[in-house]
Coordinates of C-alpha atoms in Angstrom, one line a residue:
M166 CA -23.7 53.6 -10.9
E167 CA -24.1 57.3 -11.5
I168 CA -20.8 57.3 -13.4
I169 CA -22.1 54.5 -15.7
T170 CA -25.5 56.3 -16.1
G171 CA -23.7 59.6 -16.9
A172 CA -21.5 58.0 -19.6
L173 CA -24.4 56.0 -21.1
P174 CA -25.6 58.8 -23.6
S175 CA -22.1 59.2 -25.0
V176 CA -21.7 55.5 -25.4
I177 CA -25.2 55.2 -27.1
T178 CA -24.3 58.1 -29.5
K179 CA -21.0 56.4 -30.4
L180 CA -22.7 53.0 -30.9
T181 CA -25.4 54.7 -33.0
D182 CA -22.7 56.3 -35.2
L183 CA -20.9 53.0 -35.5
A184 CA -24.1 51.2 -36.4
T185 CA -25.0 53.9 -39.0
G186 CA -21.5 53.7 -40.5
E187 CA -21.7 49.9 -40.7
Y188 CA -25.1 50.1 -42.3
N189 CA -23.9 52.7 -44.9
L190 CA -20.8 50.6 -45.6
Q191 CA -22.8 47.5 -46.1
K192 CA -25.3 49.4 -48.3
G193 CA -22.4 50.9 -50.3
L194 CA -20.8 47.5 -50.7
K195 CA -24.0 46.0 -51.9
N196 CA -24.4 48.8 -54.4
D197 CA -20.8 48.3 -55.6
I198 CA -21.3 44.6 -55.9
K199 CA -24.6 45.1 -57.8
F200 CA -22.9 47.6 -60.1
L201 CA -20.0 45.2 -60.8
Q202 CA -22.4 42.3 -61.4
E203 CA -24.4 44.3 -63.9
E204 CA -21.3 45.5 -65.7
L205 CA -19.8 42.0 -65.8
M206 CA -23.1 40.6 -67.2
A207 CA -23.1 43.4 -69.8
M208 CA -19.5 42.5 -70.6
K209 CA -20.5 38.9 -70.9
G210 CA -23.3 39.9 -73.3
A211 CA -21.0 41.9 -75.4
L212 CA -18.5 39.0 -75.6
E213 CA -21.3 36.6 -76.5
D214 CA -22.1 38.9 -79.4
V215 CA -18.5 38.8 -80.4
S216 CA -18.4 35.0 -80.1
K217 CA -21.4 34.7 -82.6
M218 CA -19.1 36.2 -85.3
K219 CA -17.2 33.7 -87.4
P220 CA -13.6 33.7 -86.1
L221 CA -10.9 34.7 -88.5
S222 CA -8.8 32.1 -90.1
L223 CA -5.1 31.8 -89.1
K224 CA -4.1 33.5 -92.4
N225 CA -6.5 36.4 -91.9
S226 CA -5.5 36.6 -88.2
Q227 CA -1.8 36.9 -89.2
K228 CA -2.7 39.6 -91.8
L229 CA -4.6 41.6 -89.2
L230 CA -1.8 41.2 -86.6
Y231 CA 1.1 42.0 -88.9
G232 CA -0.9 44.8 -90.6
R233 CA -1.4 46.5 -87.3
I234 CA 2.3 46.1 -86.3
F235 CA 4.2 46.6 -89.5
G236 CA 1.6 48.6 -91.5
N237 CA -0.6 47.5 -94.4
G238 CA 2.3 47.4 -96.8
Y239 CA 4.5 45.2 -94.6
K240 CA 4.9 42.6 -97.4
D241 CA 5.9 45.0 -100.2
N242 CA 9.4 43.9 -101.2
N243 CA 10.8 44.4 -97.7
E244 CA 13.3 41.6 -97.0
D245 CA 14.2 43.0 -93.6
T246 CA 10.5 42.9 -92.5
D247 CA 10.0 39.4 -94.0
K248 CA 13.0 38.2 -91.9
Q249 CA 11.6 39.8 -88.8
E250 CA 8.3 38.1 -89.4
D251 CA 10.0 34.7 -89.8
D252 CA 11.8 35.3 -86.5
L253 CA 8.5 36.1 -84.8
A254 CA 6.3 33.6 -86.6
E255 CA 6.4 31.0 -83.8
V256 CA 5.5 33.3 -80.9
S257 CA 3.0 35.3 -83.0
N258 CA 1.1 32.1 -84.0
Q259 CA 1.0 31.0 -80.3
I260 CA -0.4 34.4 -79.4
L261 CA -3.0 34.2 -82.2
M262 CA -4.1 30.7 -80.9
K263 CA -5.0 32.4 -77.6
C264 CA -6.9 35.1 -79.5
A265 CA -9.0 32.4 -81.2
G266 CA -9.7 34.5 -84.3
V267 CA -11.5 37.3 -82.4
P268 CA -10.7 40.6 -84.2
L269 CA -10.9 42.8 -81.0
A270 CA -8.5 40.5 -79.2
I271 CA -6.0 40.5 -82.1
S272 CA -6.1 44.2 -82.7
T273 CA -5.6 44.9 -79.0
I274 CA -2.7 42.5 -78.7
A275 CA -1.2 43.8 -82.0
S276 CA -1.2 47.4 -80.7
L277 CA 0.5 46.2 -77.5
L278 CA 3.1 44.3 -79.4
A279 CA 3.8 47.3 -81.7
S280 CA 4.6 49.4 -78.6
K281 CA 7.1 46.7 -77.5
G282 CA 9.2 46.8 -80.6
R283 CA 10.1 43.6 -82.5
N284 CA 12.0 41.8 -79.7
K285 CA 11.1 38.1 -79.5
M286 CA 11.5 37.9 -75.7
D287 CA 9.2 40.9 -75.2
W288 CA 6.6 39.1 -77.4
Y289 CA 6.9 35.9 -75.3
E290 CA 6.4 38.0 -72.1
V291 CA 3.1 39.2 -73.6
Y292 CA 2.2 35.7 -74.5
N293 CA 2.8 34.4 -71.0
S294 CA 0.8 37.3 -69.5
I295 CA -2.4 36.4 -71.4
G296 CA -3.0 33.2 -69.6
T297 CA -5.4 30.4 -70.7
G298 CA -6.3 30.6 -74.4
L299 CA -9.6 31.8 -75.6
H300 CA -9.8 28.8 -77.9
K301 CA -10.1 26.6 -74.8
N302 CA -12.5 28.7 -72.7
F303 CA -14.2 31.6 -74.6
D304 CA -15.3 33.7 -71.6
V305 CA -15.2 37.3 -70.2
G306 CA -12.2 36.6 -68.0
N307 CA -9.8 35.9 -70.9
M308 CA -11.0 38.8 -73.0
R309 CA -10.8 41.1 -70.0
K310 CA -7.3 39.9 -69.3
I311 CA -6.1 40.9 -72.8
L312 CA -7.7 44.3 -72.4
L313 CA -6.3 44.7 -68.9
L314 CA -2.8 43.8 -70.2
S315 CA -3.1 46.7 -72.7
Y316 CA -4.5 49.1 -70.1
Y317 CA -1.8 48.5 -67.5
D318 CA 0.8 48.9 -70.3
L319 CA -0.4 52.5 -70.8
S320 CA 1.5 55.4 -69.2
S321 CA -0.2 57.0 -66.1
H322 CA -1.5 60.0 -68.0
L323 CA -3.0 57.9 -70.8
K324 CA -4.7 55.7 -68.2
T325 CA -6.3 58.8 -66.7
C326 CA -7.4 60.1 -70.1
L327 CA -8.9 56.7 -71.0
L328 CA -10.8 56.3 -67.7
Y329 CA -12.4 59.7 -68.4
L330 CA -14.1 58.3 -71.4
S331 CA -16.4 56.3 -69.1
V332 CA -18.5 59.5 -68.7
F333 CA -19.9 59.0 -72.2
P334 CA -22.8 56.6 -73.0
E335 CA -22.5 53.4 -75.0
D336 CA -22.1 53.9 -78.8
F337 CA -21.7 57.7 -78.3
K338 CA -19.7 59.4 -81.1
I339 CA -17.2 61.6 -79.2
E340 CA -15.7 64.6 -81.0
R341 CA -11.9 64.6 -80.6
D342 CA -11.5 68.3 -79.8
R343 CA -14.4 68.3 -77.3
L344 CA -12.7 65.4 -75.5
I345 CA -9.3 67.0 -75.5
W346 CA -10.5 70.3 -74.0
M347 CA -12.3 68.3 -71.3
W348 CA -9.0 66.7 -70.5
V349 CA -7.3 70.1 -70.4
A350 CA -9.9 71.5 -68.0
E351 CA -9.4 68.5 -65.7
G352 CA -5.7 69.1 -65.7
F353 CA -4.8 65.8 -67.3
I354 CA -2.7 67.6 -69.9
Q355 CA 0.3 69.6 -68.8
C356 CA 2.8 71.2 -71.1
T357 CA 6.4 70.8 -69.9
R358 CA 8.3 72.3 -72.8
E359 CA 8.3 75.9 -74.0
G360 CA 6.2 76.5 -77.0
E361 CA 4.2 73.3 -76.5
S362 CA 0.5 73.5 -77.2
L363 CA -2.1 71.9 -75.0
L364 CA -4.2 71.0 -78.0
E365 CA -1.4 69.4 -79.9
L366 CA -0.3 67.5 -76.8
G367 CA -3.9 66.3 -76.3
E368 CA -4.0 65.2 -80.0
S369 CA -0.9 63.1 -79.4
Y370 CA -2.7 61.4 -76.4
F371 CA -5.8 60.9 -78.5
N372 CA -3.7 59.3 -81.4
E373 CA -1.9 57.1 -78.9
L374 CA -5.1 55.7 -77.6
I375 CA -6.2 55.1 -81.2
N376 CA -2.9 53.3 -82.0
R377 CA -3.3 51.2 -78.8
S378 CA -6.8 50.1 -80.0
M379 CA -8.4 51.5 -76.8
I380 CA -10.6 53.8 -78.9
Q381 CA -11.7 53.6 -82.5
L382 CA -12.0 56.4 -85.1
V383 CA -15.5 56.7 -86.7
N384 CA -17.0 58.8 -89.4
H385 CA -19.7 61.3 -88.5
E386 CA -22.5 61.8 -91.0
Y387 CA -22.9 65.5 -90.5
H388 CA -19.5 66.7 -89.2
R389 CA -16.9 65.4 -91.6
A390 CA -14.4 68.3 -90.8
S391 CA -13.9 66.9 -87.2
E392 CA -12.5 63.6 -86.0
Y393 CA -14.8 61.4 -83.9
C394 CA -14.1 58.3 -81.9
C395 CA -16.1 55.7 -80.0
V396 CA -15.3 53.1 -77.4
H397 CA -15.9 49.4 -78.1
D398 CA -18.5 48.0 -75.7
M399 CA -16.0 45.6 -74.1
V400 CA -13.5 48.4 -73.5
L401 CA -16.2 50.7 -72.1
K402 CA -17.4 48.0 -69.7
L403 CA -13.8 47.5 -68.5
I404 CA -13.0 51.2 -67.9
R405 CA -16.3 51.6 -66.1
I406 CA -15.4 48.8 -63.7
L407 CA -12.0 50.4 -63.2
S408 CA -13.5 53.8 -62.9
N409 CA -16.0 52.7 -60.3
K410 CA -13.2 50.9 -58.4
E411 CA -11.1 54.0 -58.2
N412 CA -14.2 56.2 -57.6
F413 CA -13.2 58.2 -60.7
V414 CA -16.6 58.8 -62.3
T415 CA -20.1 58.4 -61.0
I416 CA -22.6 57.4 -63.6
L417 CA -26.4 57.7 -63.2
H418 CA -28.5 56.0 -65.9
D419 CA -32.0 54.6 -66.2
H420 CA -33.0 56.1 -62.8
K421 CA -30.4 53.9 -61.0
D422 CA -28.0 55.2 -58.4
H423 CA -25.0 52.8 -58.0
T424 CA -23.0 55.2 -55.8
S425 CA -22.0 54.4 -52.3
P426 CA -23.4 56.7 -49.6
T427 CA -19.8 57.1 -48.3
S428 CA -18.2 57.7 -51.7
T429 CA -17.0 61.1 -52.9
V430 CA -18.6 62.2 -56.2
R431 CA -15.8 63.7 -58.2
R432 CA -17.2 63.5 -61.8
L433 CA -20.9 63.1 -62.4
S434 CA -22.4 61.7 -65.7
L435 CA -26.2 61.8 -66.0
Q436 CA -27.4 59.5 -68.7
N437 CA -31.1 59.0 -69.5
C438 CA -32.3 59.9 -66.0
M439 CA -33.7 62.8 -64.1
V440 CA -32.1 63.9 -60.9
G441 CA -33.8 66.2 -58.4
H442 CA -32.3 69.0 -56.3
A443 CA -32.4 66.7 -53.3
W444 CA -30.1 64.2 -54.8
I445 CA -27.7 66.9 -56.0
R446 CA -27.7 68.5 -52.5
D447 CA -27.2 65.2 -50.7
K448 CA -24.4 64.0 -53.0
T449 CA -22.5 67.2 -53.6
S450 CA -23.0 69.5 -50.6
K451 CA -20.0 68.1 -48.9
K452 CA -18.2 66.6 -51.9
K453 CA -15.6 67.9 -54.3
I454 CA -17.3 67.5 -57.6
R455 CA -15.1 68.6 -60.6
S456 CA -17.2 67.6 -63.6
V457 CA -20.9 67.4 -64.5
I458 CA -21.7 66.0 -68.0
V459 CA -25.4 65.6 -68.9
F460 CA -26.8 63.4 -71.7
L461 CA -30.5 64.1 -71.5
P462 CA -31.6 65.0 -75.1
D463 CA -35.3 65.1 -74.3
N464 CA -35.2 66.7 -70.9
D465 CA -34.3 69.9 -69.3
P466 CA -31.9 69.5 -66.3
K467 CA -32.8 71.8 -63.5
L468 CA -29.4 72.1 -61.8
N469 CA -28.7 74.5 -59.0
L470 CA -24.9 74.9 -59.0
G471 CA -24.6 76.9 -55.8
T472 CA -22.8 74.0 -54.0
F473 CA -20.4 73.2 -56.9
G474 CA -17.6 75.3 -55.6
V475 CA -14.7 73.6 -57.3
L476 CA -16.5 72.6 -60.5
R477 CA -14.2 72.6 -63.5
V478 CA -16.2 71.1 -66.3
L479 CA -19.9 71.7 -67.0
D480 CA -21.0 70.0 -70.3
L481 CA -24.7 70.4 -71.2
E482 CA -24.2 70.1 -74.9
C483 CA -26.4 67.0 -75.2
C484 CA -29.5 68.3 -73.4
R485 CA -32.0 71.1 -73.6
L486 CA -31.0 74.0 -71.5
S487 CA -33.3 76.6 -70.0
N488 CA -32.8 76.3 -66.3
V489 CA -29.2 76.4 -64.9
H490 CA -28.8 78.6 -61.9
C491 CA -26.1 80.2 -59.7
L492 CA -23.3 80.5 -62.3
E493 CA -21.9 83.3 -60.2
N494 CA -21.0 80.6 -57.6
V495 CA -18.9 78.6 -60.0
G496 CA -16.3 81.2 -60.7
K497 CA -13.6 78.5 -61.0
L498 CA -15.4 76.9 -64.0
I499 CA -12.9 76.2 -66.8
H500 CA -15.0 74.3 -69.4
L501 CA -18.5 75.2 -70.3
S502 CA -20.4 73.6 -73.2
S503 CA -24.1 74.1 -73.6
G504 CA -26.9 74.6 -76.2
G505 CA -27.6 78.1 -75.0
V506 CA -25.9 81.0 -73.3
P507 CA -26.5 81.2 -69.5
E508 CA -27.0 84.5 -67.9
G509 CA -23.9 86.0 -66.3
I510 CA -21.5 84.5 -68.8
R511 CA -19.2 87.6 -68.5
N512 CA -18.5 86.7 -64.8
L513 CA -16.9 83.4 -65.6
T514 CA -13.5 84.9 -65.9
S515 CA -11.7 81.5 -65.3
L516 CA -13.2 80.0 -68.4
E517 CA -10.7 78.5 -70.8
V518 CA -13.1 76.5 -73.0
L519 CA -16.5 77.8 -74.1
S520 CA -18.8 76.1 -76.6
V521 CA -22.3 77.7 -76.7
G522 CA -25.1 77.8 -79.2
W523 CA -27.7 80.0 -80.7
I524 CA -26.3 83.5 -80.0
C525 CA -28.9 86.0 -81.2
D526 CA -27.5 89.4 -80.3
D527 CA -24.3 91.4 -80.5
T528 CA -24.2 92.1 -76.8
T529 CA -23.5 88.5 -75.9
I530 CA -20.6 88.4 -78.3
I531 CA -19.2 91.6 -76.8
E532 CA -19.4 90.0 -73.3
L533 CA -17.1 87.2 -74.5
G534 CA -14.3 89.7 -74.6
H535 CA -14.2 89.7 -70.8
L536 CA -13.2 86.0 -70.8
T537 CA -9.5 86.7 -71.2
E538 CA -8.4 83.2 -70.1
L539 CA -10.2 81.6 -73.1
R540 CA -8.2 79.1 -75.1
M541 CA -11.0 77.6 -77.2
L542 CA -14.2 79.4 -78.4
K543 CA -16.9 77.8 -80.3
I544 CA -20.1 79.7 -81.0
I545 CA -23.2 79.0 -83.1
L546 CA -25.0 82.1 -84.3
D547 CA -28.8 82.1 -84.6
T548 CA -29.9 82.0 -88.2
D549 CA -32.7 84.5 -87.7
F550 CA -30.2 86.9 -86.1
I551 CA -27.9 86.7 -89.1
T552 CA -30.8 87.1 -91.6
E553 CA -31.9 90.3 -89.8
Q554 CA -28.3 91.6 -90.0
L555 CA -28.0 90.8 -93.8
D556 CA -31.3 92.6 -94.5
H557 CA -30.2 95.6 -92.5
P558 CA -28.7 98.6 -94.5
M559 CA -25.4 98.2 -92.5
G560 CA -25.3 94.5 -93.3
L561 CA -22.9 92.5 -91.0
K562 CA -21.0 95.5 -89.8
P563 CA -22.4 95.4 -86.2
L564 CA -21.5 91.7 -86.1
E565 CA -18.0 92.4 -87.4
E566 CA -17.5 95.2 -84.8
S567 CA -18.7 92.9 -82.0
L568 CA -16.2 90.2 -83.1
V569 CA -13.4 92.7 -82.6
C570 CA -13.7 91.8 -78.9
L571 CA -11.8 88.6 -79.7
H572 CA -8.7 90.7 -79.9
K573 CA -8.8 90.9 -76.1
L574 CA -8.4 87.1 -75.9
K575 CA -4.6 86.9 -75.9
K576 CA -4.5 83.2 -75.0
I577 CA -7.1 82.0 -77.6
Q578 CA -5.9 79.0 -79.7
S579 CA -9.1 77.9 -81.4
V580 CA -12.0 79.9 -82.9
D581 CA -15.1 78.2 -84.5
I582 CA -18.0 80.3 -85.7
S583 CA -20.9 78.5 -87.3
G584 CA -24.7 78.1 -87.4
M585 CA -26.0 79.6 -90.6
A586 CA -26.8 76.4 -92.5
R587 CA -30.4 77.5 -93.2
L588 CA -29.5 80.7 -94.9
R589 CA -30.2 81.2 -98.6
K590 CA -27.7 79.1 -100.5
H591 CA -25.9 81.9 -102.3
T592 CA -25.9 84.3 -99.3
I593 CA -22.4 85.2 -98.1
G594 CA -21.9 87.6 -95.2
R595 CA -18.5 89.4 -95.6
L596 CA -16.2 89.8 -92.6
D597 CA -13.5 91.8 -94.2
A598 CA -13.0 94.0 -91.1
W599 CA -12.6 91.0 -88.8
H600 CA -9.0 90.4 -87.7
A601 CA -8.0 87.1 -86.3
P602 CA -6.3 87.0 -82.9
P603 CA -2.6 86.1 -83.0
H604 CA -1.3 82.7 -81.9
L605 CA -4.3 80.9 -83.2
R606 CA -3.9 77.2 -84.0
R607 CA -7.3 76.6 -85.4
I608 CA -9.8 78.8 -87.4
Q609 CA -13.1 77.5 -88.6
L610 CA -15.7 79.9 -90.0
S611 CA -19.0 78.9 -91.6
N612 CA -19.0 79.0 -95.4
K613 CA -21.9 81.5 -95.0
F614 CA -19.2 84.0 -93.9
G615 CA -16.5 85.0 -96.3
F616 CA -13.7 87.5 -97.0
S617 CA -13.8 89.5 -100.2
V618 CA -10.0 88.8 -100.7
R619 CA -7.4 87.1 -98.6
P620 CA -7.0 89.2 -95.4
D621 CA -3.5 90.5 -94.7
W622 CA -3.3 88.6 -91.4
M623 CA -3.6 85.3 -93.2
N624 CA 0.2 84.8 -93.6
P625 CA 2.9 82.7 -92.1
S626 CA 4.6 85.4 -90.0
Y627 CA 1.3 86.3 -88.2
L628 CA 0.0 82.7 -87.8
P629 CA 3.1 80.5 -87.5
H630 CA 1.3 77.9 -85.3
L631 CA -1.9 77.6 -87.3
T632 CA -2.7 73.9 -87.9
Y633 CA -6.3 74.0 -89.1
L634 CA -7.9 76.6 -91.5
C635 CA -11.5 76.5 -92.7
V636 CA -12.5 79.8 -94.5
T637 CA -14.2 81.2 -97.6
V638 CA -12.3 83.7 -99.8
L639 CA -14.5 85.1 -102.5
Q640 CA -11.7 86.2 -104.9
L641 CA -8.5 84.2 -104.6
Q642 CA -5.4 84.8 -106.8
Q643 CA -2.4 82.6 -107.3
N644 CA -0.2 84.8 -105.1
D645 CA -2.8 84.4 -102.3
L646 CA -2.6 80.6 -102.4
D647 CA 1.2 80.8 -102.4
I648 CA 1.1 82.8 -99.2
I649 CA -1.4 80.5 -97.5
G650 CA 0.8 77.5 -98.7
R651 CA 3.7 78.8 -96.7
L652 CA 1.9 78.5 -93.3
P653 CA 4.5 76.2 -91.7
A654 CA 2.3 74.2 -89.3
L655 CA -0.8 73.8 -91.4
H656 CA -2.0 70.2 -91.6
D657 CA -5.7 70.6 -92.3
L658 CA -7.1 73.0 -95.0
D659 CA -10.8 73.6 -96.0
L660 CA -10.7 76.4 -98.6
S661 CA -13.8 77.7 -100.5
V662 CA -13.8 80.3 -103.2
H663 CA -16.3 82.0 -105.6
S664 CA -13.6 82.7 -108.1
G665 CA -10.3 80.9 -108.4
L666 CA -9.2 80.5 -112.0
S667 CA -6.2 78.5 -113.2
I668 CA -4.7 78.0 -109.7
A669 CA -1.8 75.7 -109.1
I670 CA -0.1 74.3 -106.0
N671 CA 3.6 74.9 -106.6
D672 CA 6.7 73.1 -105.4
S673 CA 7.4 73.2 -101.6
L674 CA 4.0 74.6 -100.7
F675 CA 1.9 73.1 -97.9
P676 CA 4.8 71.0 -96.6
N677 CA 2.9 69.5 -93.6
L678 CA -0.6 69.3 -95.0
V679 CA -2.3 66.0 -94.3
R680 CA -6.0 66.7 -95.3
C681 CA -7.1 69.2 -98.0
K682 CA -10.5 70.3 -99.2
L683 CA -10.7 72.7 -102.2
L684 CA -14.2 73.9 -103.2
N685 CA -15.4 75.8 -106.3
F686 CA -12.0 76.1 -108.0
M687 CA -12.5 76.1 -111.8
P688 CA -10.8 74.3 -113.4
P689 CA -9.8 72.2 -110.4
V690 CA -6.5 73.0 -108.8
V691 CA -3.3 71.6 -110.4
F692 CA -0.7 70.0 -108.1
R693 CA 2.9 70.5 -109.2
Q694 CA 5.7 68.1 -108.4
G695 CA 7.1 68.7 -104.9
A696 CA 3.8 70.1 -103.5
M697 CA 1.9 68.8 -100.4
L698 CA 4.5 66.1 -99.7
R699 CA 2.5 64.7 -96.8
L700 CA -1.0 64.9 -98.1
I701 CA -3.2 61.8 -97.4
D702 CA -6.8 62.9 -98.0
L703 CA -7.9 65.1 -100.8
E704 CA -11.4 66.4 -101.6
F705 CA -12.3 68.8 -104.4
T706 CA -15.4 69.9 -106.4
F707 CA -15.9 69.6 -110.1
N708 CA -18.4 71.5 -112.2
V709 CA -17.9 69.8 -115.6
R710 CA -19.8 72.1 -117.9
Q711 CA -18.5 75.3 -116.4
T712 CA -15.0 73.9 -116.5
R713 CA -15.5 72.9 -120.1
G714 CA -16.7 76.5 -120.8
I715 CA -13.5 77.9 -119.2
A716 CA -10.9 75.4 -120.5
G717 CA -12.6 74.6 -123.8
S718 CA -12.2 70.9 -123.2
I719 CA -11.8 68.5 -120.2
D720 CA -10.0 65.9 -122.2
N721 CA -6.6 67.5 -121.7
L722 CA -7.0 68.6 -118.1
E723 CA -4.1 67.7 -115.8
F724 CA -4.7 67.6 -112.1
G725 CA -1.2 66.4 -111.2
L726 CA -2.6 63.9 -108.7
E727 CA 0.3 61.6 -109.4
N728 CA 2.6 64.2 -107.8
L729 CA 1.0 63.7 -104.4
R730 CA 3.3 60.8 -103.5
V731 CA 1.6 59.6 -100.2
L732 CA -2.0 60.3 -101.2
Q733 CA -4.4 57.6 -100.0
N734 CA -8.0 58.9 -100.5
I735 CA -9.6 61.1 -103.2
L736 CA -13.1 62.4 -103.1
V737 CA -14.5 64.2 -106.2
R738 CA -17.8 66.1 -105.6
F739 CA -19.8 67.0 -108.8
T740 CA -21.5 70.3 -108.2
G741 CA -23.1 71.1 -111.6
K742 CA -26.8 70.6 -111.7
S743 CA -26.8 70.6 -115.5
D744 CA -24.0 68.0 -115.7
T745 CA -25.2 64.8 -117.2
K746 CA -24.1 61.3 -116.3
K747 CA -22.1 61.2 -119.5
D748 CA -20.4 64.5 -118.5
R749 CA -19.3 63.0 -115.2
E750 CA -18.1 59.8 -116.7
E751 CA -15.9 61.7 -119.2
A752 CA -14.6 63.9 -116.4
M753 CA -13.6 60.9 -114.3
D754 CA -11.2 59.6 -116.9
V755 CA -8.5 62.0 -115.8
P756 CA -8.5 61.2 -112.0
R757 CA -8.9 57.5 -112.8
H758 CA -5.8 57.5 -115.0
A759 CA -3.9 59.4 -112.3
V760 CA -4.9 56.7 -109.8
E761 CA -3.8 53.9 -112.1
I762 CA -0.3 55.3 -112.5
H763 CA 0.0 56.4 -108.9
P764 CA 2.4 54.2 -106.8
N765 CA -0.1 54.2 -103.9
R766 CA -3.2 53.4 -105.9
P767 CA -5.3 55.8 -103.7
K768 CA -9.0 55.1 -103.2
L769 CA -11.2 57.2 -105.5
R770 CA -14.8 58.1 -104.7
T771 CA -17.3 60.4 -106.2
E772 CA -20.4 62.1 -104.8
N773 CA -23.1 64.4 -106.3
W774 CA -23.3 67.6 -104.3

């Protein structure tokens, strides 16, 4: 009896632990089931919204399917393509019957088929995998099956990158580079070949998800220089279900906690909810949280980061920031994005990605020179700070000297300095003494900064890997543009001038350029035959009366747009306040004629700027 009595406390403790564990497990399962039910109901609601749309006809469904697979010009006198379509007509029509004219279903399946090649047996395998046709039973299960089919066809690294998108709220416009650098910080992108760039590899992942119709490109009203994407509601619901199942991302929204008490929080996304210190302590004190992303535009998150020992990503870009503590305890932080500069920034020596706003002193910029692991730097300078510098007898010289610290950043690949939009329109701060760090792949400087002339470092031998260039050069000569045009990797150019007369883009220049924006050239730049062989998007400004004053007449102007053989989009921005409607109509005769004789018939748009 004494033996039994003596063992009783130990047995009671074990039974208590088992009961507690069972309770937590049941509670966690209930939370998981509740979460899945809510997501499935939301998915059903999204699908019902889709079902209210008028389904595409068979002809339009075929046009969408073949357009996605073979390209928009698949019917243009290509007998081989026509024959392949005839061979695939039967199976493609059967697939389309299962898609029931739903554009999302057709686009998703088309992207999957495009990745399979044009083998009839592979197409039949896809057809057999879809299951019951949507035309028979239009429900969540069938649509989800199509999406799952595409998801499971992705490579493992693309699956991981796609699941990470579940951290963003519905209908959120996601900046491409912001997303890619978050992938980098999480370790999802690994270079395996010498000379390979993390950013370029990330761009290839991003483009592959676009091609697979898992994410969609969108235009951003205020940030046209950057690419943005969003996730279709149906796709987002699916990846949230998969993410929850794999305990990949924990999402808190509308004051609801769907997490299991026994689950490990690895990535935390706070959306439209406030979380107290107690929740953070309970959920993370013994967990291994790697990412915290906050979407609280109207609230100030009071986060104590002392327990976040392995935190890699801290993204506070979409919230007000005044109270983030214990940065000294997150020394392994790789990605920091916020609307302000936290104290102790110089101690975060593991940082590889830094995006901060409203810098208002030189000292903060100098501190950035201590972050020698940085690969991407994006800073927004406070307008009042710049105004004070411009009004000072020394002008921007202190700022230029502080920017010299960037030379210490030997691994830097991307530099973005902005934030002076409210300055006087014609105010330009000169940064002639600033010298770009080598090995850059992206340079974006606000048009409120400018170089008097092209700096010597802006040449192909110093910047052989530069892919994106956005700068202002006040005085630009023909020879300067010829040198910039020989940058071998450049595919995105945004170039502003104050004086650039009779400039031409000559043969063989800008061989890899895809997008080009040329501002304030008068007359507009002329494109010679053999220039910009890969250019797709072109934007330029046109001041009609000033151009007429320089050239004498606009009737005989030649832009050479017909020489840009793969051009698809042209945007002409009229900048002259004194230009009349008649002036602009006369000026448009030249580009209109160029479009009419262009083999691609590019889309022509105009805007008053």
